[in-house]
Amino acid sequence: MTVSSILFEPKDGVARITLNRPDVLNSFDKAMAAELQRVLALVAADASLRAVYLTGAGRAFSAGQDLAEAVAREGRGVVNFAEHLRRTYNPIVRAIRALPKPVVCGVNGAAAGAGANIALACDLVIASAEAKFIQAFINIGLVPDSGGTFFLPRLVGTARATALMMLGQPLGATEAAEMGLIYKVVPAGTLEEGGYMVARQLACQPTAALGLIKKLLNSSGTNTLEEQLELEAECQAAAGKSSDYTEGVRAFLEKRKPAFVGR
Ligand code: T3D
């Protein structure tokens, strides 16, 4: 029987994606990276899927690059790191950021290297209390990739980002939440209620507006105030044309719960 390294379970408007190589802490080999790219493309193309829940099987979220595969690559004389990143992690990070739907990351255990930074690329990061985040790259003589040098300073400031990247030490989930690296921590064993249920909730919200919020946030770190005000005007014009806006206002005036359809 072939067990896929990515489990893809669409249900109730949520695409549950599970990194599934638990024996090696869901570290990424080439096949798993390609499979994750494929399922993210499936989610993008399916309007019935209105939120993503990304998590890991077993006791870790992901230990980043599969180092055994990396060594095997070197053995074959294939050591083009740049090309490897361009083909594996970069398209994953781009797909998560460009997806016009919310991506909730349920960090169930260790998130190291590219695994940590793929988590940080998600919209809401919710971690189990036993999770830890490790910018492990420096421990093996590499630099952070998968968007880490972009997201980390924006999330926690340059001083803390520098320490995390240069020292390569594990950061516990509680401390990660306290410093604003992630959205929140939930008690060990409750990620299903605290993480997956947030994705369920988002799948019932106005999807077009959520996608536009994401577009605005993607630009806010680099735009000027003038550019951002103009982008807000454009995005509000688009949100105002959605049937979910019509429904939201009608439901408010009729004093009932809105039934958003995601358009
Ligand atoms: O092209 C390129 O190569 C560049 C791309 C770079 C992107 C990157 O992500 S670089 C960073 C790579 N990741 C790491 O350096 C992290 C390595 N792992 C760890 O530091 C630790 O495993 C953890 C801190 C994540 C967890 O520690 P612990 O003590 O809970 O577990 P463990 O005993 O170390 O690991 C359990 C098993 O998973 C073990 O296998 P075994 O002994 O049971 O057969 C271990 O070898 C395996 N494993 C863990 N991480 C990886 C891995 N196998 C392959 N690759 C891994 N990254």
CSV table of C-alpha atoms and ligand atoms in Angstrom, one decimal:
chain,number,residue,atom,x,y,z
A,1,MET,CA,0.0,0.0,0.0
A,2,THR,CA,1.3,3.5,-0.9
A,3,VAL,CA,0.8,6.0,1.9
A,4,SER,CA,0.8,9.5,0.6
A,5,SER,CA,3.1,12.0,2.3
A,6,ILE,CA,0.3,14.6,2.2
A,7,LEU,CA,-3.2,13.8,3.4
A,8,PHE,CA,-5.9,15.9,1.8
A,9,GLU,CA,-9.4,15.8,3.3
A,10,PRO,CA,-12.0,18.3,2.1
A,11,LYS,CA,-14.9,18.5,4.5
A,12,ASP,CA,-17.5,21.1,5.4
A,13,GLY,CA,-15.8,23.8,3.3
A,14,VAL,CA,-12.4,23.1,5.0
A,15,ALA,CA,-9.4,21.6,3.2
A,16,ARG,CA,-7.5,19.7,5.9
A,17,ILE,CA,-4.0,19.1,4.7
A,18,THR,CA,-1.7,16.9,6.8
A,19,LEU,CA,2.0,16.6,6.4
A,20,ASN,CA,2.4,12.8,6.7
A,21,ARG,CA,5.9,11.5,7.1
A,22,PRO,CA,5.7,11.1,10.9
A,23,ASP,CA,8.8,8.7,11.1
A,24,VAL,CA,11.0,11.6,10.1
A,25,LEU,CA,9.0,14.3,11.8
A,26,ASN,CA,7.3,15.3,8.6
A,27,SER,CA,10.5,16.6,7.1
A,28,PHE,CA,10.1,17.6,3.5
A,29,ASP,CA,11.5,15.4,0.7
A,30,LYS,CA,11.0,16.4,-2.9
A,31,ALA,CA,7.9,14.3,-3.3
A,32,MET,CA,6.2,15.8,-0.2
A,33,ALA,CA,7.0,19.4,-1.4
A,34,ALA,CA,5.5,18.6,-4.8
A,35,GLU,CA,2.4,17.0,-3.3
A,36,LEU,CA,1.8,20.0,-1.1
A,37,GLN,CA,2.1,22.3,-4.1
A,38,ARG,CA,-0.4,20.1,-5.9
A,39,VAL,CA,-3.0,20.1,-3.1
A,40,LEU,CA,-2.7,23.9,-2.6
A,41,ALA,CA,-3.5,24.3,-6.4
A,42,LEU,CA,-6.5,22.0,-5.9
A,43,VAL,CA,-7.8,24.2,-3.1
A,44,ALA,CA,-7.2,27.4,-5.1
A,45,ALA,CA,-9.3,26.0,-7.9
A,46,ASP,CA,-12.2,24.7,-5.8
A,47,ALA,CA,-14.7,27.4,-4.8
A,48,SER,CA,-16.4,25.0,-2.3
A,49,LEU,CA,-13.3,25.0,-0.2
A,50,ARG,CA,-13.3,28.2,1.8
A,51,ALA,CA,-10.5,27.6,4.3
A,52,VAL,CA,-7.4,25.5,4.8
A,53,TYR,CA,-6.3,23.7,8.0
A,54,LEU,CA,-2.6,22.7,7.7
A,55,THR,CA,-1.1,20.4,10.3
A,56,GLY,CA,1.3,17.5,10.9
A,57,ALA,CA,0.8,13.8,11.6
A,58,GLY,CA,2.4,12.4,14.7
A,59,ARG,CA,4.4,14.3,17.3
A,60,ALA,CA,5.8,17.1,15.0
A,61,PHE,CA,4.5,19.7,12.6
A,62,SER,CA,7.6,19.5,10.4
A,63,ALA,CA,11.4,19.3,10.8
A,64,GLY,CA,12.0,21.2,7.6
A,65,GLN,CA,14.2,19.8,4.8
A,66,ASP,CA,14.7,16.0,4.9
A,67,LEU,CA,18.4,16.0,5.7
A,68,ALA,CA,18.9,12.4,4.6
A,69,GLU,CA,17.6,13.4,1.1
A,70,ALA,CA,19.8,16.5,1.2
A,71,VAL,CA,22.9,14.4,1.8
A,72,ALA,CA,21.8,11.9,-0.9
A,73,ARG,CA,21.5,14.9,-3.3
A,74,GLU,CA,25.1,15.9,-2.5
A,75,GLY,CA,26.2,12.3,-3.0
A,76,ARG,CA,24.8,12.6,-6.5
A,77,GLY,CA,26.6,15.8,-7.0
A,78,VAL,CA,23.3,17.7,-7.1
A,79,VAL,CA,23.9,20.6,-4.7
A,80,ASN,CA,22.2,23.5,-6.3
A,81,PHE,CA,20.5,24.9,-3.2
A,82,ALA,CA,19.1,27.9,-5.1
A,83,GLU,CA,17.3,25.7,-7.7
A,84,HIS,CA,16.1,23.4,-4.9
A,85,LEU,CA,14.5,26.3,-3.0
A,86,ARG,CA,13.0,27.7,-6.2
A,87,ARG,CA,11.3,24.4,-7.0
A,88,THR,CA,10.3,23.2,-3.5
A,89,TYR,CA,9.7,25.8,-0.7
A,90,ASN,CA,9.3,29.1,-2.6
A,91,PRO,CA,6.3,27.9,-4.6
A,92,ILE,CA,4.7,26.6,-1.4
A,93,VAL,CA,5.1,29.9,0.4
A,94,ARG,CA,3.9,31.9,-2.6
A,95,ALA,CA,0.8,29.6,-3.0
A,96,ILE,CA,-0.1,30.1,0.7
A,97,ARG,CA,0.2,33.9,0.5
A,98,ALA,CA,-1.6,34.2,-2.8
A,99,LEU,CA,-4.5,31.8,-1.9
A,100,PRO,CA,-7.5,34.1,-1.6
A,101,LYS,CA,-8.8,32.0,1.3
A,102,PRO,CA,-7.6,31.8,5.0
A,103,VAL,CA,-5.0,29.2,5.9
A,104,VAL,CA,-4.9,28.2,9.5
A,105,CYS,CA,-1.8,26.3,10.6
A,106,GLY,CA,-2.3,23.9,13.6
A,107,VAL,CA,1.3,23.4,14.9
A,108,ASN,CA,1.0,20.2,16.8
A,109,GLY,CA,4.7,19.8,17.7
A,110,ALA,CA,8.2,20.8,16.6
A,111,ALA,CA,8.3,23.2,13.6
A,112,ALA,CA,11.9,23.5,12.5
A,113,GLY,CA,13.7,25.1,9.5
A,114,ALA,CA,11.5,25.3,6.4
A,115,GLY,CA,8.8,23.7,8.5
A,116,ALA,CA,8.7,26.6,10.9
A,117,ASN,CA,8.7,29.2,8.1
A,118,ILE,CA,6.0,27.5,6.1
A,119,ALA,CA,3.9,27.7,9.3
A,120,LEU,CA,4.7,31.4,9.7
A,121,ALA,CA,3.6,32.0,6.1
A,122,CYS,CA,0.1,30.9,7.1
A,123,ASP,CA,-2.6,33.4,8.1
A,124,LEU,CA,-3.4,32.2,11.6
A,125,VAL,CA,-0.9,30.0,13.5
A,126,ILE,CA,-2.3,28.2,16.4
A,127,ALA,CA,0.1,26.0,18.4
A,128,SER,CA,-0.3,23.2,20.9
A,129,ALA,CA,1.4,24.1,24.2
A,130,GLU,CA,4.0,21.3,23.5
A,131,ALA,CA,5.0,22.8,20.1
A,132,LYS,CA,8.3,24.6,19.6
A,133,PHE,CA,9.6,26.8,16.8
A,134,ILE,CA,13.3,26.4,15.7
A,135,GLN,CA,15.1,28.5,13.1
A,136,ALA,CA,17.3,25.4,12.8
A,137,PHE,CA,19.2,26.5,9.7
A,138,ILE,CA,22.2,28.0,11.5
A,139,ASN,CA,22.7,24.7,13.4
A,140,ILE,CA,23.7,23.1,10.1
A,141,GLY,CA,25.5,26.1,8.6
A,142,LEU,CA,22.6,27.4,6.4
A,143,VAL,CA,20.6,30.6,6.3
A,144,PRO,CA,16.9,30.8,6.9
A,145,ASP,CA,14.7,30.3,3.8
A,146,SER,CA,11.1,29.7,2.9
A,147,GLY,CA,10.3,33.4,3.7
A,148,GLY,CA,11.8,33.3,7.2
A,149,THR,CA,13.9,36.5,6.7
A,150,PHE,CA,10.8,38.2,5.4
A,151,PHE,CA,8.2,37.1,8.0
A,152,LEU,CA,10.2,36.9,11.2
A,153,PRO,CA,11.3,40.6,11.5
A,154,ARG,CA,7.8,41.7,10.5
A,155,LEU,CA,6.2,39.5,13.2
A,156,VAL,CA,8.6,40.0,16.1
A,157,GLY,CA,11.0,42.9,15.2
A,158,THR,CA,14.6,42.8,14.0
A,159,ALA,CA,16.1,42.2,17.4
A,160,ARG,CA,14.2,39.1,18.2
A,161,ALA,CA,14.3,37.8,14.6
A,162,THR,CA,18.1,38.2,14.6
A,163,ALA,CA,18.4,36.2,17.9
A,164,LEU,CA,16.1,33.5,16.7
A,165,MET,CA,17.9,33.1,13.4
A,166,MET,CA,21.4,33.4,14.7
A,167,LEU,CA,21.1,31.3,17.9
A,168,GLY,CA,18.9,28.6,16.4
A,169,GLN,CA,17.4,27.7,19.7
A,170,PRO,CA,14.0,26.3,20.3
A,171,LEU,CA,11.2,28.8,21.1
A,172,GLY,CA,8.3,27.4,23.1
A,173,ALA,CA,4.7,28.0,21.9
A,174,THR,CA,3.8,30.1,24.8
A,175,GLU,CA,6.8,32.4,24.4
A,176,ALA,CA,6.1,32.5,20.6
A,177,ALA,CA,2.6,33.7,21.2
A,178,GLU,CA,3.7,36.2,23.8
A,179,MET,CA,6.2,37.8,21.4
A,180,GLY,CA,3.6,37.9,18.5
A,181,LEU,CA,5.2,35.2,16.4
A,182,ILE,CA,2.0,33.2,16.3
A,183,TYR,CA,-1.7,33.9,17.0
A,184,LYS,CA,-2.3,31.7,20.1
A,185,VAL,CA,-1.5,28.6,22.1
A,186,VAL,CA,-4.0,26.0,23.1
A,187,PRO,CA,-3.5,23.3,25.8
A,188,ALA,CA,-1.8,20.1,24.6
A,189,GLY,CA,-4.4,17.7,23.1
A,190,THR,CA,-6.9,20.4,22.2
A,191,LEU,CA,-5.7,21.5,18.8
A,192,GLU,CA,-8.7,20.0,17.1
A,193,GLU,CA,-11.1,22.3,19.0
A,194,GLY,CA,-8.7,25.3,19.2
A,195,GLY,CA,-7.2,25.1,15.7
A,196,TYR,CA,-9.4,23.1,13.3
A,197,MET,CA,-12.6,24.7,14.6
A,198,VAL,CA,-11.2,28.1,13.8
A,199,ALA,CA,-10.8,26.9,10.2
A,200,ARG,CA,-14.4,25.7,10.3
A,201,GLN,CA,-15.5,29.1,11.5
A,202,LEU,CA,-13.6,30.9,8.8
A,203,ALA,CA,-15.1,28.6,6.2
A,204,CYS,CA,-18.5,30.0,7.0
A,205,GLN,CA,-17.4,33.7,6.8
A,206,PRO,CA,-17.4,35.9,3.7
A,207,THR,CA,-14.6,34.3,1.8
A,208,ALA,CA,-14.2,37.0,-0.8
A,209,ALA,CA,-13.7,39.6,1.9
A,210,LEU,CA,-11.2,37.3,3.8
A,211,GLY,CA,-9.2,36.9,0.5
A,212,LEU,CA,-9.2,40.7,0.2
A,213,ILE,CA,-8.0,41.2,3.8
A,214,LYS,CA,-5.2,38.8,2.9
A,215,LYS,CA,-4.3,40.8,-0.2
A,216,LEU,CA,-4.2,44.0,1.9
A,217,LEU,CA,-2.0,42.4,4.6
A,218,ASN,CA,0.3,41.1,1.9
A,219,SER,CA,0.9,44.7,0.7
A,220,SER,CA,0.9,46.6,4.0
A,221,GLY,CA,4.5,45.8,4.9
A,222,THR,CA,5.9,47.4,1.7
A,223,ASN,CA,3.3,49.9,0.6
A,224,THR,CA,3.3,53.6,1.5
A,225,LEU,CA,0.3,54.9,3.4
A,226,GLU,CA,-1.0,56.5,0.2
A,227,GLU,CA,-0.7,53.2,-1.7
A,228,GLN,CA,-2.3,51.3,1.1
A,229,LEU,CA,-5.3,53.7,1.3
A,230,GLU,CA,-5.9,53.4,-2.4
A,231,LEU,CA,-5.6,49.6,-2.2
A,232,GLU,CA,-8.2,49.6,0.7
A,233,ALA,CA,-10.5,51.7,-1.5
A,234,GLU,CA,-10.2,49.1,-4.4
A,235,CYS,CA,-10.6,46.1,-2.1
A,236,GLN,CA,-13.6,47.7,-0.4
A,237,ALA,CA,-15.2,48.3,-3.8
A,238,ALA,CA,-14.7,44.6,-4.6
A,239,ALA,CA,-16.1,43.5,-1.2
A,240,GLY,CA,-19.0,45.8,-1.6
A,241,LYS,CA,-20.0,44.0,-4.8
A,242,SER,CA,-20.1,40.6,-3.1
A,243,SER,CA,-23.4,38.9,-2.3
A,244,ASP,CA,-22.0,38.2,1.2
A,245,TYR,CA,-22.0,42.0,1.7
A,246,THR,CA,-25.7,42.2,0.7
A,247,GLU,CA,-26.5,39.3,3.0
A,248,GLY,CA,-24.5,40.7,5.9
A,249,VAL,CA,-26.3,44.1,5.8
A,250,ARG,CA,-29.7,42.5,5.3
A,251,ALA,CA,-29.1,40.0,8.2
A,252,PHE,CA,-28.0,42.8,10.5
A,253,LEU,CA,-31.2,44.9,9.7
A,254,GLU,CA,-33.4,41.8,10.0
A,255,LYS,CA,-31.7,40.9,13.4
A,256,ARG,CA,-30.8,37.4,12.2
A,257,LYS,CA,-27.5,35.4,11.8
A,258,PRO,CA,-26.1,36.0,8.2
A,259,ALA,CA,-25.8,33.0,5.9
A,260,PHE,CA,-22.7,33.7,3.9
A,261,VAL,CA,-22.1,31.8,0.7
A,262,GLY,CA,-18.5,32.8,0.1
A,263,ARG,CA,-19.0,35.0,-2.9
B,1,T3D,O1,18.2,22.4,-0.2
B,1,T3D,C1,18.4,22.4,1.0
B,1,T3D,O2,18.7,21.3,1.6
B,1,T3D,C2,18.3,23.6,1.8
B,1,T3D,C3,17.0,23.7,2.5
B,1,T3D,C4,16.9,23.9,3.8
B,1,T3D,C5,15.6,24.0,4.4
B,1,T3D,C6,15.7,23.5,5.9
B,1,T3D,O3,14.6,23.2,6.4
B,1,T3D,S1,17.2,23.4,6.7
B,1,T3D,C7,16.8,22.8,8.3
B,1,T3D,C8,16.6,21.3,8.3
B,1,T3D,N1,16.0,20.9,9.6
B,1,T3D,C9,16.8,20.7,10.7
B,1,T3D,O4,18.0,21.0,10.7
B,1,T3D,C10,16.1,20.1,11.9
B,1,T3D,C11,16.6,18.8,12.2
B,1,T3D,N2,15.9,18.1,13.3
B,1,T3D,C12,16.0,18.5,14.6
B,1,T3D,O5,16.7,19.4,15.0
B,1,T3D,C13,15.2,17.7,15.6
B,1,T3D,O6,14.9,16.5,15.0
B,1,T3D,C14,14.0,18.4,16.2
B,1,T3D,C15,14.4,19.5,17.1
B,1,T3D,C16,13.1,18.9,15.1
B,1,T3D,C17,13.2,17.4,17.0
B,1,T3D,O7,14.0,16.8,17.9
B,1,T3D,P1,13.6,15.4,18.7
B,1,T3D,O8,14.6,15.1,19.7
B,1,T3D,O9,12.2,15.6,19.1
B,1,T3D,O10,13.5,14.3,17.5
B,1,T3D,P2,14.8,13.5,16.9
B,1,T3D,O11,15.1,12.3,17.7
B,1,T3D,O12,15.9,14.5,16.5
B,1,T3D,O13,14.1,13.1,15.5
B,1,T3D,C18,13.3,11.9,15.4
B,1,T3D,C19,13.5,11.2,14.1
B,1,T3D,O14,13.3,12.1,13.0
B,1,T3D,C20,15.0,10.8,14.0
B,1,T3D,O15,15.0,9.6,13.2
B,1,T3D,P3,15.3,8.2,14.0
B,1,T3D,O16,16.6,8.4,14.8
B,1,T3D,O17,14.1,8.0,14.9
B,1,T3D,O18,15.4,7.2,12.9
B,1,T3D,C21,15.6,11.9,13.2
B,1,T3D,O19,16.7,11.6,12.5
B,1,T3D,C22,14.5,12.2,12.2
B,1,T3D,N3,14.6,13.6,11.7
B,1,T3D,C23,14.3,14.7,12.4
B,1,T3D,N4,14.5,15.8,11.7
B,1,T3D,C24,14.9,15.4,10.4
B,1,T3D,C25,14.9,14.0,10.5
B,1,T3D,N5,15.2,13.2,9.4
B,1,T3D,C26,15.5,13.9,8.3
B,1,T3D,N6,15.5,15.2,8.2
B,1,T3D,C27,15.2,16.0,9.2
B,1,T3D,N7,15.1,17.3,9.1
